PDB file of C-alpha atoms in Angstrom:
ATOM      1  CA  MET A   1      -0.051  -0.161  -0.125  1.00 78.00           C
ATOM      2  CA  PRO A   2       1.247   3.514  -0.869  1.00 85.00           C
ATOM      3  CA  VAL A   3       2.289   5.484   2.338  1.00 88.00           C
ATOM      4  CA  ASP A   4       3.284   9.201   2.717  1.00 91.00           C
ATOM      5  CA  GLY A   5       5.192  10.385   5.497  1.00 90.00           C
ATOM      6  CA  PHE A   6       4.842  14.338   4.498  1.00 91.00           C
ATOM      7  CA  SER A   7       0.891  14.394   3.967  1.00 88.00           C
ATOM      8  CA  TYR A   8       1.005  18.044   5.595  1.00 87.00           C
ATOM      9  CA  GLY A   9       4.032  19.080   3.152  1.00 90.00           C
ATOM     10  CA  LEU A  10       7.001  20.564   5.229  1.00 92.00           C
ATOM     11  CA  LEU A  11       5.002  21.522   8.432  1.00 93.00           C
ATOM     12  CA  THR A  12       5.297  18.387  10.290  1.00 92.00           C
ATOM     13  CA  PRO A  13       9.108  17.463   9.438  1.00 94.00           C
ATOM     14  CA  VAL A  14      10.345  21.152  10.142  1.00 95.00           C
ATOM     15  CA  ALA A  15       8.040  21.275  13.571  1.00 93.00           C
ATOM     16  CA  ALA A  16       9.477  17.749  14.679  1.00 94.00           C
ATOM     17  CA  PHE A  17      12.896  18.743  14.065  1.00 95.00           C
ATOM     18  CA  LEU A  18      12.799  21.791  16.110  1.00 93.00           C
ATOM     19  CA  MET A  19      11.048  20.184  18.879  1.00 93.00           C
ATOM     20  CA  ALA A  20      14.005  17.405  18.727  1.00 93.00           C
ATOM     21  CA  ALA A  21      16.600  20.129  18.716  1.00 93.00           C
ATOM     22  CA  LEU A  22      15.151  21.991  21.554  1.00 92.00           C
ATOM     23  CA  GLY A  23      15.014  18.911  23.772  1.00 92.00           C
ATOM     24  CA  SER A  24      18.447  18.250  22.785  1.00 91.00           C
ATOM     25  CA  ALA A  25      19.780  21.578  23.533  1.00 89.00           C
ATOM     26  CA  LEU A  26      18.196  21.500  27.318  1.00 89.00           C
ATOM     27  CA  GLY A  27      19.383  17.761  27.739  1.00 90.00           C
ATOM     28  CA  LEU A  28      22.887  18.493  26.684  1.00 87.00           C
ATOM     29  CA  ARG A  29      23.069  21.637  28.549  1.00 85.00           C
ATOM     30  CA  CYS A  30      22.055  19.925  31.740  1.00 88.00           C
ATOM     31  CA  THR A  31      24.276  17.090  31.342  1.00 87.00           C
ATOM     32  CA  LEU A  32      27.405  19.592  30.749  1.00 84.00           C
ATOM     33  CA  ARG A  33      26.399  21.338  34.202  1.00 83.00           C
ATOM     34  CA  ALA A  34      26.446  17.592  35.416  1.00 84.00           C
ATOM     35  CA  VAL A  35      29.830  17.043  34.329  1.00 82.00           C
ATOM     36  CA  SER A  36      31.211  20.661  35.491  1.00 78.00           C
ATOM     37  CA  VAL A  37      29.777  20.859  38.888  1.00 76.00           C
ATOM     38  CA  GLN A  38      29.782  18.771  42.112  1.00 69.00           C
ATOM     39  CA  GLU A  39      26.481  19.401  43.766  1.00 76.00           C
ATOM     40  CA  ARG A  40      23.324  17.733  42.583  1.00 84.00           C
ATOM     41  CA  ARG A  41      24.815  15.842  39.792  1.00 88.00           C
ATOM     42  CA  ALA A  42      22.045  13.153  39.855  1.00 91.00           C
ATOM     43  CA  GLY A  43      19.492  15.867  39.557  1.00 91.00           C
ATOM     44  CA  TRP A  44      20.942  17.756  36.862  1.00 89.00           C
ATOM     45  CA  LEU A  45      21.512  14.273  34.777  1.00 92.00           C
ATOM     46  CA  ALA A  46      17.849  13.315  35.518  1.00 93.00           C
ATOM     47  CA  LEU A  47      16.603  16.841  34.121  1.00 92.00           C
ATOM     48  CA  GLY A  48      18.847  16.005  30.975  1.00 91.00           C
ATOM     49  CA  ALA A  49      17.534  12.716  30.574  1.00 93.00           C
ATOM     50  CA  VAL A  50      13.993  13.981  30.625  1.00 92.00           C
ATOM     51  CA  ALA A  51      14.814  16.800  28.211  1.00 92.00           C
ATOM     52  CA  ILE A  52      16.020  14.606  25.675  1.00 92.00           C
ATOM     53  CA  GLY A  53      13.930  11.700  25.769  1.00 92.00           C
ATOM     54  CA  THR A  54      10.799  13.985  25.825  1.00 93.00           C
ATOM     55  CA  GLY A  55      12.380  15.923  22.627  1.00 92.00           C
ATOM     56  CA  ILE A  56      12.574  12.648  21.061  1.00 93.00           C
ATOM     57  CA  PHE A  57       9.292  11.562  22.139  1.00 93.00           C
ATOM     58  CA  THR A  58       7.400  14.925  20.685  1.00 93.00           C
ATOM     59  CA  MET A  59       9.347  14.770  17.476  1.00 93.00           C
ATOM     60  CA  HIS A  60       8.292  11.360  16.741  1.00 94.00           C
ATOM     61  CA  PHE A  61       4.446  12.392  17.298  1.00 91.00           C
ATOM     62  CA  ILE A  62       4.671  15.591  15.683  1.00 92.00           C
ATOM     63  CA  ALA A  63       6.192  13.583  12.381  1.00 93.00           C
ATOM     64  CA  MET A  64       3.770  10.777  12.702  1.00 91.00           C
ATOM     65  CA  MET A  65       0.768  13.288  12.559  1.00 89.00           C
ATOM     66  CA  GLY A  66       1.958  13.589   9.022  1.00 90.00           C
ATOM     67  CA  PHE A  67       1.997  10.017   8.136  1.00 92.00           C
ATOM     68  CA  THR A  68      -0.834   8.067   5.955  1.00 90.00           C
ATOM     69  CA  ALA A  69      -1.184   4.960   4.503  1.00 88.00           C
ATOM     70  CA  GLN A  70      -3.737   4.740   1.489  1.00 87.00           C
ATOM     71  CA  ASP A  71      -7.304   3.226   2.542  1.00 85.00           C
ATOM     72  CA  VAL A  72      -5.870   2.533   6.152  1.00 86.00           C
ATOM     73  CA  ARG A  73      -7.275   4.516   9.280  1.00 88.00           C
ATOM     74  CA  ILE A  74      -4.496   4.293  11.505  1.00 88.00           C
ATOM     75  CA  ASN A  75      -5.072   4.706  15.305  1.00 90.00           C
ATOM     76  CA  TYR A  76      -2.552   4.369  18.472  1.00 92.00           C
ATOM     77  CA  ASP A  77      -2.604   1.998  21.337  1.00 91.00           C
ATOM     78  CA  ILE A  78      -2.060   4.657  24.367  1.00 90.00           C
ATOM     79  CA  PRO A  79      -0.236   2.120  26.828  1.00 92.00           C
ATOM     80  CA  VAL A  80       2.154   1.324  24.336  1.00 93.00           C
ATOM     81  CA  THR A  81       2.525   4.843  23.106  1.00 91.00           C
ATOM     82  CA  LEU A  82       3.166   6.077  26.434  1.00 91.00           C
ATOM     83  CA  SER A  83       5.639   3.472  27.298  1.00 95.00           C
ATOM     84  CA  SER A  84       7.840   4.552  24.247  1.00 94.00           C
ATOM     85  CA  LEU A  85       8.330   7.904  26.378  1.00 93.00           C
ATOM     86  CA  LEU A  86       9.525   5.904  29.362  1.00 95.00           C
ATOM     87  CA  VAL A  87      12.088   4.056  27.289  1.00 94.00           C
ATOM     88  CA  ALA A  88      13.191   7.352  25.853  1.00 93.00           C
ATOM     89  CA  ILE A  89      13.740   8.624  29.050  1.00 94.00           C
ATOM     90  CA  VAL A  90      15.250   5.667  30.688  1.00 95.00           C
ATOM     91  CA  VAL A  91      17.817   4.703  27.753  1.00 94.00           C
ATOM     92  CA  THR A  92      18.850   8.225  27.195  1.00 92.00           C
ATOM     93  CA  GLY A  93      19.531   8.571  31.038  1.00 93.00           C
ATOM     94  CA  LEU A  94      21.860   5.547  30.805  1.00 94.00           C
ATOM     95  CA  GLY A  95      23.882   7.522  28.499  1.00 92.00           C
ATOM     96  CA  VAL A  96      24.012  10.978  30.149  1.00 90.00           C
ATOM     97  CA  PHE A  97      24.508   8.998  33.332  1.00 93.00           C
ATOM     98  CA  LEU A  98      27.559   7.257  32.140  1.00 91.00           C
ATOM     99  CA  VAL A  99      28.932  10.488  30.984  1.00 88.00           C
ATOM    100  CA  GLY A 100      27.998  12.494  34.182  1.00 87.00           C
ATOM    101  CA  TYR A 101      29.764  10.006  36.416  1.00 89.00           C
ATOM    102  CA  GLN A 102      32.746   9.093  34.211  1.00 88.00           C
ATOM    103  CA  GLY A 103      33.483  12.310  32.956  1.00 80.00           C
ATOM    104  CA  ARG A 104      34.496  13.539  29.657  1.00 82.00           C
ATOM    105  CA  THR A 105      36.895  10.428  28.542  1.00 88.00           C
ATOM    106  CA  PRO A 106      36.735   9.131  24.708  1.00 90.00           C
ATOM    107  CA  LEU A 107      35.487   5.991  26.190  1.00 92.00           C
ATOM    108  CA  ALA A 108      32.745   7.503  28.302  1.00 91.00           C
ATOM    109  CA  LEU A 109      31.366  10.024  25.452  1.00 90.00           C
ATOM    110  CA  THR A 110      31.498   7.332  22.796  1.00 92.00           C
ATOM    111  CA  ALA A 111      29.530   4.861  25.333  1.00 94.00           C
ATOM    112  CA  GLY A 112      27.098   7.493  26.194  1.00 92.00           C
ATOM    113  CA  GLY A 113      26.489   8.310  22.551  1.00 92.00           C
ATOM    114  CA  VAL A 114      26.160   4.972  21.495  1.00 94.00           C
ATOM    115  CA  ILE A 115      23.658   4.281  24.188  1.00 95.00           C
ATOM    116  CA  THR A 116      21.909   7.538  23.669  1.00 92.00           C
ATOM    117  CA  GLY A 117      21.522   6.789  20.037  1.00 92.00           C
ATOM    118  CA  ILE A 118      20.046   3.398  20.886  1.00 94.00           C
ATOM    119  CA  GLY A 119      17.434   5.305  22.993  1.00 92.00           C
ATOM    120  CA  VAL A 120      16.377   7.290  20.254  1.00 93.00           C
ATOM    121  CA  ALA A 121      15.810   3.919  17.781  1.00 94.00           C
ATOM    122  CA  CYS A 122      14.148   2.251  20.798  1.00 94.00           C
ATOM    123  CA  MET A 123      11.586   5.019  21.158  1.00 94.00           C
ATOM    124  CA  HIS A 124      11.042   5.162  17.569  1.00 95.00           C
ATOM    125  CA  TYR A 125      10.180   1.345  16.946  1.00 96.00           C
ATOM    126  CA  LEU A 126       8.294   1.067  20.115  1.00 95.00           C
ATOM    127  CA  GLY A 127       6.306   4.211  18.940  1.00 93.00           C
ATOM    128  CA  MET A 128       5.636   2.344  15.765  1.00 94.00           C
ATOM    129  CA  ALA A 129       4.468  -0.985  17.427  1.00 93.00           C
ATOM    130  CA  GLY A 130       1.848   1.115  18.935  1.00 91.00           C
ATOM    131  CA  MET A 131       0.069   1.952  15.428  1.00 91.00           C
ATOM    132  CA  ARG A 132      -3.150  -0.189  14.983  1.00 90.00           C
ATOM    133  CA  MET A 133      -4.041  -0.338  11.389  1.00 88.00           C
ATOM    134  CA  SER A 134      -7.736  -1.014  10.226  1.00 83.00           C
ATOM    135  CA  ASN A 135      -6.879  -3.367   7.747  1.00 83.00           C
ATOM    136  CA  GLY A 136      -3.000  -3.688   7.250  1.00 83.00           C
ATOM    137  CA  TYR A 137       0.252  -4.517   9.006  1.00 86.00           C
ATOM    138  CA  GLN A 138       3.492  -3.324   8.987  1.00 91.00           C
ATOM    139  CA  GLU A 139       6.793  -4.856   7.564  1.00 94.00           C
ATOM    140  CA  TYR A 140      10.325  -3.335   7.691  1.00 96.00           C
ATOM    141  CA  ASP A 141      13.432  -3.958   5.674  1.00 97.00           C
ATOM    142  CA  PRO A 142      16.266  -4.958   8.129  1.00 96.00           C
ATOM    143  CA  GLY A 143      18.988  -3.410   6.162  1.00 97.00           C
ATOM    144  CA  VAL A 144      17.308  -0.084   6.210  1.00 97.00           C
ATOM    145  CA  VAL A 145      16.337  -0.271   9.941  1.00 96.00           C
ATOM    146  CA  THR A 146      19.952  -1.197  10.660  1.00 96.00           C
ATOM    147  CA  LEU A 147      21.065   2.291   8.678  1.00 97.00           C
ATOM    148  CA  SER A 148      18.571   4.187  10.927  1.00 96.00           C
ATOM    149  CA  VAL A 149      20.090   3.083  14.181  1.00 95.00           C
ATOM    150  CA  LEU A 150      23.717   3.705  12.937  1.00 95.00           C
ATOM    151  CA  ILE A 151      22.630   7.321  12.206  1.00 94.00           C
ATOM    152  CA  ALA A 152      21.075   7.801  15.380  1.00 92.00           C
ATOM    153  CA  VAL A 153      24.379   6.524  17.112  1.00 94.00           C
ATOM    154  CA  VAL A 154      26.743   8.307  14.834  1.00 93.00           C
ATOM    155  CA  ALA A 155      24.908  11.638  15.317  1.00 90.00           C
ATOM    156  CA  ALA A 156      24.423  11.153  19.125  1.00 90.00           C
ATOM    157  CA  THR A 157      27.766  10.472  19.649  1.00 91.00           C
ATOM    158  CA  ALA A 158      28.947  13.394  17.553  1.00 90.00           C
ATOM    159  CA  ALA A 159      26.282  15.754  19.464  1.00 88.00           C
ATOM    160  CA  LEU A 160      27.809  14.454  22.745  1.00 87.00           C
ATOM    161  CA  TRP A 161      31.456  14.824  22.309  1.00 88.00           C
ATOM    162  CA  LEU A 162      30.835  18.547  20.988  1.00 84.00           C
ATOM    163  CA  ALA A 163      28.427  19.624  23.557  1.00 82.00           C
ATOM    164  CA  MET A 164      30.623  18.235  26.411  1.00 82.00           C
ATOM    165  CA  THR A 165      33.885  19.677  25.276  1.00 77.00           C
ATOM    166  CA  VAL A 166      32.999  23.419  24.774  1.00 68.00           C
ATOM    167  CA  LYS A 167      30.659  25.558  26.599  1.00 72.00           C
ATOM    168  CA  LYS A 168      30.351  28.378  24.183  1.00 78.00           C
ATOM    169  CA  PHE A 169      26.586  28.616  23.447  1.00 75.00           C
ATOM    170  CA  GLY A 170      27.152  28.703  19.701  1.00 81.00           C
ATOM    171  CA  VAL A 171      28.606  25.364  19.853  1.00 82.00           C
ATOM    172  CA  ALA A 172      25.856  24.344  22.231  1.00 82.00           C
ATOM    173  CA  VAL A 173      23.276  25.370  19.552  1.00 87.00           C
ATOM    174  CA  GLY A 174      25.416  23.475  16.984  1.00 89.00           C
ATOM    175  CA  ALA A 175      25.320  20.289  19.002  1.00 88.00           C
ATOM    176  CA  ALA A 176      21.617  20.444  19.579  1.00 90.00           C
ATOM    177  CA  LEU A 177      21.111  20.620  15.698  1.00 91.00           C
ATOM    178  CA  ILE A 178      23.244  17.951  15.477  1.00 91.00           C
ATOM    179  CA  MET A 179      21.330  15.632  17.729  1.00 90.00           C
ATOM    180  CA  GLY A 180      18.225  16.940  16.193  1.00 91.00           C
ATOM    181  CA  VAL A 181      19.488  15.580  12.826  1.00 90.00           C
ATOM    182  CA  ALA A 182      20.362  12.253  14.774  1.00 89.00           C
ATOM    183  CA  VAL A 183      16.473  12.004  15.933  1.00 92.00           C
ATOM    184  CA  SER A 184      15.024  13.485  12.654  1.00 94.00           C
ATOM    185  CA  GLY A 185      17.382  11.201  10.678  1.00 92.00           C
ATOM    186  CA  MET A 186      16.701   8.228  12.360  1.00 94.00           C
ATOM    187  CA  HIS A 187      12.949   8.560  12.148  1.00 95.00           C
ATOM    188  CA  TYR A 188      12.586   9.296   8.707  1.00 95.00           C
ATOM    189  CA  THR A 189      15.082   6.746   7.468  1.00 96.00           C
ATOM    190  CA  GLY A 190      13.166   4.231   9.817  1.00 95.00           C
ATOM    191  CA  MET A 191       9.854   5.429   7.955  1.00 95.00           C
ATOM    192  CA  GLU A 192      11.476   4.379   4.674  1.00 95.00           C
ATOM    193  CA  ALA A 193      12.266   0.867   5.891  1.00 95.00           C
ATOM    194  CA  LEU A 194       8.559   0.466   6.628  1.00 94.00           C
ATOM    195  CA  SER A 195       5.962  -1.027   3.910  1.00 93.00           C
ATOM    196  CA  VAL A 196       2.169  -1.412   4.824  1.00 91.00           C
ATOM    197  CA  HIS A 197       0.246  -4.371   3.324  1.00 88.00           C
ATOM    198  CA  ALA A 198      -3.120  -4.964   3.060  1.00 83.00           C
ATOM    199  CA  SER A 199      -4.605  -7.698   5.496  1.00 79.00           C
ATOM    200  CA  ALA A 200      -7.828  -9.576   5.162  1.00 70.00           C
ATOM    201  CA  VAL A 201      -8.087  -9.606   9.094  1.00 70.00           C
ATOM    202  CA  ALA A 202      -9.793  -6.315  10.404  1.00 63.00           C
ATOM    203  CA  GLY A 203      -7.505  -4.543  12.733  1.00 64.00           C
ATOM    204  CA  GLY A 204      -7.916  -1.363  14.668  1.00 67.00           C
ATOM    205  CA  GLY A 205      -8.378  -0.546  18.140  1.00 75.00           C
ATOM    206  CA  GLY A 206      -6.689   2.123  19.786  1.00 80.00           C
ATOM    207  CA  ARG A 207      -7.306   6.243  19.613  1.00 82.00           C
ATOM    208  CA  SER A 208      -7.232   8.246  16.672  1.00 81.00           C
ATOM    209  CA  PRO A 209      -4.323  10.704  16.066  1.00 79.00           C
ATOM    210  CA  ALA A 210      -7.017  13.776  16.485  1.00 76.00           C
ATOM    211  CA  GLU A 211      -8.003  12.240  20.001  1.00 81.00           C
ATOM    212  CA  ILE A 212      -4.553  11.559  21.433  1.00 81.00           C
ATOM    213  CA  LEU A 213      -3.014  14.499  19.903  1.00 75.00           C
ATOM    214  CA  ALA A 214      -3.604  17.130  22.630  1.00 75.00           C
ATOM    215  CA  PRO A 215      -2.897  14.717  25.715  1.00 78.00           C
ATOM    216  CA  ILE A 216       0.012  13.140  24.116  1.00 79.00           C
ATOM    217  CA  LEU A 217       1.989  16.322  23.079  1.00 80.00           C
ATOM    218  CA  ILE A 218       0.890  18.834  25.934  1.00 84.00           C
ATOM    219  CA  GLY A 219       2.454  16.948  28.749  1.00 84.00           C
ATOM    220  CA  PRO A 220       5.725  16.416  26.984  1.00 86.00           C
ATOM    221  CA  VAL A 221       5.772  20.178  25.759  1.00 84.00           C
ATOM    222  CA  LEU A 222       5.176  21.573  29.228  1.00 86.00           C
ATOM    223  CA  LEU A 223       7.895  19.591  30.519  1.00 84.00           C
ATOM    224  CA  LEU A 224       9.966  20.849  28.144  1.00 87.00           C
ATOM    225  CA  VAL A 225       8.997  24.565  29.162  1.00 86.00           C
ATOM    226  CA  PHE A 226       9.767  23.678  32.543  1.00 85.00           C
ATOM    227  CA  VAL A 227      13.208  22.352  32.073  1.00 85.00           C
ATOM    228  CA  GLY A 228      14.077  25.548  29.623  1.00 83.00           C
ATOM    229  CA  LEU A 229      12.989  27.848  32.554  1.00 83.00           C
ATOM    230  CA  PHE A 230      14.989  25.815  35.148  1.00 77.00           C
ATOM    231  CA  VAL A 231      18.094  25.895  32.746  1.00 78.00           C
ATOM    232  CA  GLY A 232      17.756  29.390  31.826  1.00 74.00           C
ATOM    233  CA  MET A 233      17.518  30.643  35.757  1.00 72.00           C
ATOM    234  CA  ASP A 234      20.907  28.761  36.754  1.00 71.00           C
ATOM    235  CA  PRO A 235      23.676  31.365  37.566  1.00 65.00           C
ATOM    236  CA  LEU A 236      25.955  28.750  35.818  1.00 66.00           C
ATOM    237  CA  GLU A 237      24.508  29.186  32.451  1.00 63.00           C
ATOM    238  CA  ARG A 238      24.864  33.166  32.653  1.00 59.00           C
ATOM    239  CA  GLU A 239      28.475  32.785  34.044  1.00 61.00           C
ATOM    240  CA  TRP A 240      29.385  30.335  30.828  1.00 57.00           C
ATOM    241  CA  ARG A 241      27.668  32.993  28.292  1.00 59.00           C
ATOM    242  CA  HIS A 242      29.759  35.975  29.526  1.00 56.00           C
ATOM    243  CA  SER A 243      32.794  34.215  30.174  1.00 57.00           C
ATOM    244  CA  PRO A 244      34.921  33.512  26.977  1.00 54.00           C
ATOM    245  CA  ALA A 245      37.800  32.231  28.996  1.00 47.00           C
ATOM    246  CA  ASP A 246      35.846  29.049  29.867  1.00 49.00           C
ATOM    247  CA  ASP A 247      36.061  28.078  26.094  1.00 47.00           C
ATOM    248  CA  GLU A 248      39.653  27.725  26.230  1.00 44.00           C
ATOM    249  CA  ARG A 249      39.638  25.231  28.832  1.00 46.00           C
ATOM    250  CA  ASP A 250      38.264  22.592  26.615  1.00 47.00           C
ATOM    251  CA  GLY A 251      35.789  21.542  29.028  1.00 45.00           C
ATOM    252  CA  GLN A 252      37.679  20.947  32.185  1.00 46.00           C
ATOM    253  CA  PRO A 253      36.058  21.492  35.578  1.00 41.00           C
ATOM    254  CA  GLU A 254      36.078  25.153  37.123  1.00 42.00           C
ATOM    255  CA  ALA A 255      37.816  26.507  40.103  1.00 39.00           C
ATOM    256  CA  PRO A 256      35.333  27.150  42.641  1.00 37.00           C
ATOM    257  CA  ASP A 257      34.241  30.650  43.321  1.00 41.00           C
ATOM    258  CA  ALA A 258      34.236  31.665  46.808  1.00 37.00           C
ATOM    259  CA  GLY A 259      31.340  34.246  46.155  1.00 38.00           C
ATOM    260  CA  ALA A 260      28.938  31.880  44.527  1.00 36.00           C
ATOM    261  CA  SER A 261      28.311  29.856  47.643  1.00 35.00           C
ATOM    262  CA  GLY A 262      24.632  30.778  47.272  1.00 38.00           C
ATOM    263  CA  ALA A 263      24.022  29.747  43.931  1.00 40.00           C
ATOM    264  CA  MET A 264      22.018  26.498  43.175  1.00 39.00           C
ATOM    265  CA  PHE A 265      25.120  24.617  41.885  1.00 40.00           C
ATOM    266  CA  GLU A 266      28.661  25.001  42.675  1.00 42.00           C
ATOM    267  CA  PRO A 267      31.318  24.515  40.377  1.00 41.00           C
ATOM    268  CA  ARG A 268      33.789  21.292  41.085  1.00 43.00           C
ATOM    269  CA  ARG A 269      36.878  21.622  43.118  1.00 42.00           C
TER     270      ARG A 269
END
């Protein structure tokens, strides 16, 4: 059966990419803080995992709003759909916690990037498993599926290396865009692996996209707004933006500032 991943033109892919990049930007900055400071490291890493996982999830379902299959009604199984969000947060969390506690070593950054990329892929294919088709079934090309996972792993690793090495805001934006490419590239490559075939057995069940769009997306978007406000109010973020000397330290931990004892997070000694 013919399928179309761009039934709304460029609207859904562009909006999806922007959400992936936003979640990645916030998550990578949280992870950088966790590596650079001593206090509340686990909290920053958990926040980073939530931001990245939520960005992946939101990107996926915005993109799926533009997916149609000819003569097939597509619904979504709510428990499976929500479990894909949990998987995205947990698996990417493993990657950022590894970097957060092992430091910016080549091995930790590579392993963290691989795990994060796998988290992107897990969320995508579990989310796809939540689709319920009225009179069709899904089939995947294993070679293209493998390629989609490799894209996610390579781009996520590159983004993590870049974000953890230099604190400059412009570099952080670049890392977020690379991570957005990882998520979007993985998604649309994975969709190329998909073919939909007619089935004589009536399927269905689940909820229609129109029914779940608001409840599925409002919560994650509000989470990203909360994380963004939290990151923006952190004194260390303002210090990094106005201290070009930090960029010359190649991501090394900063010396403590005696006058910053009242800040929410204190630099590592």
